[in-house]
Amino acid sequence: MQVASSQSFAAFGGGAGGTVAHPLALGVLAAAGVLTLTLPRKYVIVPLLLAVFLVPMGNVVVVAGLHIMPDRMMVLVGWIRLAFAKLTSKTKILGGGWNNIDAAFLCWAGSRSLAFVLLWREIPALINQFGFLWGALGMYYFLRALIRDDEDILLTVKLFVFIAVVNGAGMLFEHLTRVNLFGFVLGGVSPFSDVREGTIRSQGAFAISILAGTFAAALVPLMFWLWRSGRAKALAAVGFAFASAMVGTTGSSTPL
């Protein structure tokens, strides 16, 4: 999230000079936002994760020079829901209350942003880190508010299986044709894959292939947990297969 007109903007990652968002992507995000505000708490994780992991992050709405990507849009809607819940209920926002991991995450994010701002000492750097904190802290604590018990964890992991299946199928198609269906249907990523040394680097809905692959690699232990829990072995096997397919089709060594 940066000021697009700044000459030093490129030093902080670059970005669109104006809103670049596919109408269908905006429609999906709008629907996810409505569901986030209206569904029972237990099921809010569904539209949240589907919007974040299936709508490409290249869909950006620029407001007063600020870049708002899908995850930040969902965080904003989510915290509106949490604020309303806090005003109308005495229930704690965070499941189980504040803990040491919450504190550690806050300290990490704060120190990272402080170091970045002190390094550059420019207004665009400050705005950039405001965007980072909006996304990182907002999403972390929103997820903490949503995932409270074993049933919530199980639902979340099952959702990751679905996300792996959708992205994995798209990336397999991409690997065979070099056509990224996410780019054609939802925008936000190139409709044609990068090629390095003759290998197609599939990326699905992710910004780059390495992110797609590392996300999938991180799912593998969750799939083993789902299998060992004995509650969804077939689903775990499907998730493992498609997560592995995502890793293999990126053409990248990092996920491996």
Short mmCIF file of C-alpha atoms in Angstrom, two decimals:
data_model
loop_
_atom_site.label_atom_id
_atom_site.label_comp_id
_atom_site.label_asym_id
_atom_site.label_seq_id
_atom_site.Cartn_x
_atom_site.Cartn_y
_atom_site.Cartn_z
CA MET A 1 0.00 0.00 0.00
CA GLN A 2 1.81 3.07 -1.24
CA VAL A 3 1.38 6.53 -2.69
CA ALA A 4 1.35 5.90 -6.41
CA SER A 5 2.58 9.38 -7.39
CA SER A 6 5.80 9.19 -5.38
CA GLN A 7 9.02 9.12 -7.41
CA SER A 8 10.46 6.67 -4.87
CA PHE A 9 7.42 4.43 -5.07
CA ALA A 10 9.35 1.77 -6.99
CA ALA A 11 11.64 1.28 -4.00
CA PHE A 12 8.68 -0.08 -2.05
CA GLY A 13 7.42 -2.65 -4.49
CA GLY A 14 5.68 -0.63 -7.18
CA GLY A 15 2.01 -1.11 -7.92
CA ALA A 16 -0.93 0.09 -9.92
CA GLY A 17 -1.31 3.82 -10.41
CA GLY A 18 -5.09 3.39 -10.27
CA THR A 19 -7.75 0.80 -9.64
CA VAL A 20 -7.10 -2.39 -11.61
CA ALA A 21 -9.81 -4.88 -10.79
CA HIS A 22 -11.83 -7.31 -12.88
CA PRO A 23 -15.61 -6.73 -12.49
CA LEU A 24 -16.18 -10.41 -11.70
CA ALA A 25 -13.47 -10.32 -9.02
CA LEU A 26 -15.13 -7.29 -7.44
CA GLY A 27 -18.46 -9.11 -7.55
CA VAL A 28 -16.98 -12.14 -5.79
CA LEU A 29 -15.38 -9.91 -3.14
CA ALA A 30 -18.64 -8.03 -2.62
CA ALA A 31 -20.51 -11.31 -2.13
CA ALA A 32 -17.81 -12.55 0.26
CA GLY A 33 -18.04 -9.30 2.19
CA VAL A 34 -21.81 -9.59 2.61
CA LEU A 35 -21.47 -13.20 3.78
CA THR A 36 -18.71 -12.19 6.21
CA LEU A 37 -21.08 -9.69 7.81
CA THR A 38 -24.15 -11.94 7.91
CA LEU A 39 -23.12 -15.57 8.40
CA PRO A 40 -22.89 -17.13 11.86
CA ARG A 41 -19.39 -16.80 13.31
CA LYS A 42 -18.59 -20.48 12.74
CA TYR A 43 -19.01 -20.17 8.95
CA VAL A 44 -17.42 -16.75 8.31
CA ILE A 45 -14.10 -18.51 7.66
CA VAL A 46 -15.59 -19.94 4.44
CA PRO A 47 -16.09 -16.72 2.40
CA LEU A 48 -12.95 -15.23 3.96
CA LEU A 49 -10.53 -17.96 2.86
CA LEU A 50 -12.19 -18.49 -0.52
CA ALA A 51 -11.92 -14.78 -1.31
CA VAL A 52 -8.32 -14.49 -0.13
CA PHE A 53 -6.96 -17.61 -1.86
CA LEU A 54 -9.05 -17.75 -5.05
CA VAL A 55 -9.29 -14.06 -6.05
CA PRO A 56 -5.87 -12.99 -7.40
CA MET A 57 -4.17 -10.28 -5.33
CA GLY A 58 -3.46 -8.28 -8.47
CA ASN A 59 -7.04 -7.02 -8.28
CA VAL A 60 -6.36 -3.70 -6.57
CA VAL A 61 -8.63 -0.82 -5.62
CA VAL A 62 -6.72 2.45 -5.21
CA VAL A 63 -8.29 5.00 -2.86
CA ALA A 64 -6.48 8.31 -2.33
CA GLY A 65 -3.25 6.66 -3.41
CA LEU A 66 -3.71 3.69 -1.07
CA HIS A 67 -3.62 0.18 -2.56
CA ILE A 68 -6.31 -2.14 -1.20
CA MET A 69 -5.99 -5.78 -2.27
CA PRO A 70 -8.56 -8.56 -1.71
CA ASP A 71 -7.11 -9.68 1.64
CA ARG A 72 -7.16 -6.11 2.97
CA MET A 73 -10.73 -5.64 1.76
CA MET A 74 -11.78 -8.76 3.66
CA VAL A 75 -9.88 -7.65 6.77
CA LEU A 76 -11.71 -4.32 6.72
CA VAL A 77 -15.10 -6.03 6.46
CA GLY A 78 -14.11 -8.56 9.10
CA TRP A 79 -13.15 -5.93 11.63
CA ILE A 80 -16.39 -4.07 11.03
CA ARG A 81 -18.12 -7.31 12.06
CA LEU A 82 -15.86 -7.72 15.11
CA ALA A 83 -16.47 -4.13 16.20
CA PHE A 84 -20.22 -4.62 15.98
CA ALA A 85 -19.96 -7.92 17.88
CA LYS A 86 -17.93 -6.23 20.62
CA LEU A 87 -20.54 -3.49 20.98
CA THR A 88 -23.45 -5.92 21.19
CA SER A 89 -21.93 -8.79 23.17
CA LYS A 90 -19.63 -9.37 26.13
CA THR A 91 -17.98 -12.35 24.44
CA LYS A 92 -14.20 -12.12 24.11
CA ILE A 93 -13.09 -11.35 20.56
CA LEU A 94 -10.12 -13.73 20.68
CA GLY A 95 -10.88 -17.37 21.38
CA GLY A 96 -9.25 -18.28 24.69
CA GLY A 97 -8.17 -14.68 25.25
CA TRP A 98 -4.80 -13.04 24.61
CA ASN A 99 -1.81 -15.44 24.64
CA ASN A 100 1.97 -15.41 24.16
CA ILE A 101 1.77 -16.24 20.45
CA ASP A 102 -0.51 -13.23 19.92
CA ALA A 103 2.05 -11.05 21.69
CA ALA A 104 4.94 -12.53 19.72
CA PHE A 105 3.16 -11.90 16.41
CA LEU A 106 2.42 -8.31 17.39
CA CYS A 107 6.06 -7.72 18.40
CA TRP A 108 7.35 -9.25 15.16
CA ALA A 109 5.05 -7.22 12.93
CA GLY A 110 5.72 -4.00 14.85
CA SER A 111 9.51 -4.41 14.85
CA ARG A 112 9.51 -5.33 11.15
CA SER A 113 7.57 -2.18 10.25
CA LEU A 114 9.66 0.03 12.51
CA ALA A 115 12.89 -1.28 10.96
CA PHE A 116 11.52 -0.71 7.45
CA VAL A 117 10.47 2.87 8.19
CA LEU A 118 13.77 3.72 9.92
CA LEU A 119 15.71 2.25 7.00
CA TRP A 120 14.00 4.38 4.33
CA ARG A 121 12.78 7.38 6.36
CA GLU A 122 10.34 8.42 3.65
CA ILE A 123 6.57 8.97 3.73
CA PRO A 124 5.93 6.24 1.10
CA ALA A 125 7.71 3.75 3.38
CA LEU A 126 5.41 4.72 6.27
CA ILE A 127 2.32 4.27 4.09
CA ASN A 128 3.70 0.98 2.79
CA GLN A 129 4.03 -0.37 6.31
CA PHE A 130 0.60 0.88 7.27
CA GLY A 131 -0.68 -1.39 4.50
CA PHE A 132 1.45 -4.26 5.74
CA LEU A 133 0.16 -3.93 9.30
CA TRP A 134 -3.42 -3.60 8.06
CA GLY A 135 -3.08 -6.89 6.22
CA ALA A 136 -0.88 -8.87 8.59
CA LEU A 137 -2.24 -7.89 12.00
CA GLY A 138 -5.79 -7.49 10.75
CA MET A 139 -5.88 -10.94 9.20
CA TYR A 140 -4.07 -12.69 12.05
CA TYR A 141 -6.38 -11.41 14.78
CA PHE A 142 -9.49 -11.82 12.63
CA LEU A 143 -8.57 -15.47 12.14
CA ARG A 144 -7.93 -15.77 15.89
CA ALA A 145 -11.45 -14.49 16.46
CA LEU A 146 -12.92 -17.02 14.02
CA ILE A 147 -10.93 -20.17 14.85
CA ARG A 148 -11.75 -21.04 18.45
CA ASP A 149 -11.93 -24.83 18.83
CA ASP A 150 -11.17 -28.18 17.18
CA GLU A 151 -14.27 -28.00 14.99
CA ASP A 152 -13.18 -24.63 13.63
CA ILE A 153 -9.72 -26.05 12.89
CA LEU A 154 -11.25 -29.03 11.09
CA LEU A 155 -13.46 -26.79 8.95
CA THR A 156 -10.48 -24.56 8.10
CA VAL A 157 -8.31 -27.49 7.00
CA LYS A 158 -11.17 -28.87 4.88
CA LEU A 159 -11.45 -25.47 3.24
CA PHE A 160 -7.74 -25.61 2.44
CA VAL A 161 -8.36 -28.94 0.71
CA PHE A 162 -10.97 -27.28 -1.50
CA ILE A 163 -8.64 -24.35 -2.22
CA ALA A 164 -5.85 -26.80 -3.13
CA VAL A 165 -8.18 -28.69 -5.47
CA VAL A 166 -9.30 -25.53 -7.30
CA ASN A 167 -5.82 -24.04 -7.56
CA GLY A 168 -4.22 -27.41 -8.27
CA ALA A 169 -6.60 -28.21 -11.11
CA GLY A 170 -6.02 -24.77 -12.58
CA MET A 171 -2.27 -25.11 -12.27
CA LEU A 172 -2.27 -28.53 -13.92
CA PHE A 173 -4.19 -27.02 -16.84
CA GLU A 174 -1.74 -24.12 -16.82
CA HIS A 175 1.20 -26.55 -16.86
CA LEU A 176 -0.18 -28.24 -19.99
CA THR A 177 -1.34 -25.16 -21.90
CA ARG A 178 0.50 -22.16 -20.38
CA VAL A 179 -2.95 -20.59 -19.94
CA ASN A 180 -3.82 -19.30 -16.46
CA LEU A 181 -7.59 -19.58 -16.15
CA PHE A 182 -7.60 -17.34 -13.08
CA GLY A 183 -6.11 -14.55 -15.17
CA PHE A 184 -8.73 -14.98 -17.88
CA VAL A 185 -11.72 -15.28 -15.56
CA LEU A 186 -10.88 -13.05 -12.58
CA GLY A 187 -7.93 -10.93 -13.71
CA GLY A 188 -5.22 -9.89 -11.30
CA VAL A 189 -2.61 -12.23 -12.80
CA SER A 190 -1.29 -12.68 -16.31
CA PRO A 191 -3.45 -15.04 -18.41
CA PHE A 192 -0.21 -16.59 -19.73
CA SER A 193 2.36 -18.26 -17.49
CA ASP A 194 6.03 -17.41 -17.21
CA VAL A 195 8.49 -19.87 -18.71
CA ARG A 196 12.00 -20.40 -17.36
CA GLU A 197 14.49 -22.65 -19.16
CA GLY A 198 11.66 -24.28 -21.04
CA THR A 199 9.59 -25.03 -17.91
CA ILE A 200 6.16 -23.47 -17.40
CA ARG A 201 5.90 -21.89 -13.95
CA SER A 202 2.27 -22.32 -12.96
CA GLN A 203 0.94 -19.85 -10.39
CA GLY A 204 -2.84 -20.27 -10.23
CA ALA A 205 -4.47 -17.44 -8.29
CA PHE A 206 -1.20 -16.46 -6.60
CA ALA A 207 0.98 -13.47 -7.48
CA ILE A 208 3.95 -15.64 -8.45
CA SER A 209 4.67 -19.34 -8.80
CA ILE A 210 6.90 -19.52 -5.69
CA LEU A 211 4.05 -18.26 -3.48
CA ALA A 212 1.69 -20.84 -4.96
CA GLY A 213 4.19 -23.63 -4.34
CA THR A 214 5.15 -22.64 -0.81
CA PHE A 215 1.50 -22.27 0.16
CA ALA A 216 0.86 -25.79 -1.15
CA ALA A 217 3.94 -27.19 0.61
CA ALA A 218 2.71 -25.71 3.89
CA LEU A 219 -0.57 -27.60 3.43
CA VAL A 220 1.15 -31.01 3.41
CA PRO A 221 1.53 -31.35 7.22
CA LEU A 222 -2.08 -30.21 7.62
CA MET A 223 -3.14 -33.00 5.28
CA PHE A 224 -1.21 -35.51 7.41
CA TRP A 225 -2.96 -34.14 10.50
CA LEU A 226 -6.34 -34.52 8.79
CA TRP A 227 -5.46 -38.10 7.86
CA ARG A 228 -4.23 -39.05 11.33
CA SER A 229 -7.29 -37.51 12.95
CA GLY A 230 -9.34 -40.18 11.19
CA ARG A 231 -12.13 -37.70 10.50
CA ALA A 232 -11.65 -37.19 6.75
CA LYS A 233 -9.04 -39.58 5.36
CA ALA A 234 -10.31 -39.47 1.79
CA LEU A 235 -10.36 -35.68 1.87
CA ALA A 236 -6.84 -35.65 3.28
CA ALA A 237 -5.60 -37.85 0.43
CA VAL A 238 -7.22 -35.57 -2.14
CA GLY A 239 -5.72 -32.50 -0.49
CA PHE A 240 -2.26 -34.07 -0.40
CA ALA A 241 -2.48 -35.02 -4.09
CA PHE A 242 -3.50 -31.57 -5.27
CA ALA A 243 -1.09 -29.76 -2.94
CA SER A 244 1.69 -31.93 -4.38
CA ALA A 245 0.48 -31.11 -7.89
CA MET A 246 0.68 -27.41 -7.07
CA VAL A 247 4.27 -27.80 -5.88
CA GLY A 248 5.27 -29.83 -8.92
CA THR A 249 3.76 -27.51 -11.51
CA THR A 250 5.46 -24.34 -10.23
CA GLY A 251 8.77 -25.29 -11.79
CA SER A 252 10.45 -23.91 -8.67
CA SER A 253 12.89 -25.44 -6.22
CA THR A 254 11.77 -23.35 -3.24
CA PRO A 255 8.51 -25.23 -2.59
CA LEU A 256 10.32 -28.55 -2.91
#
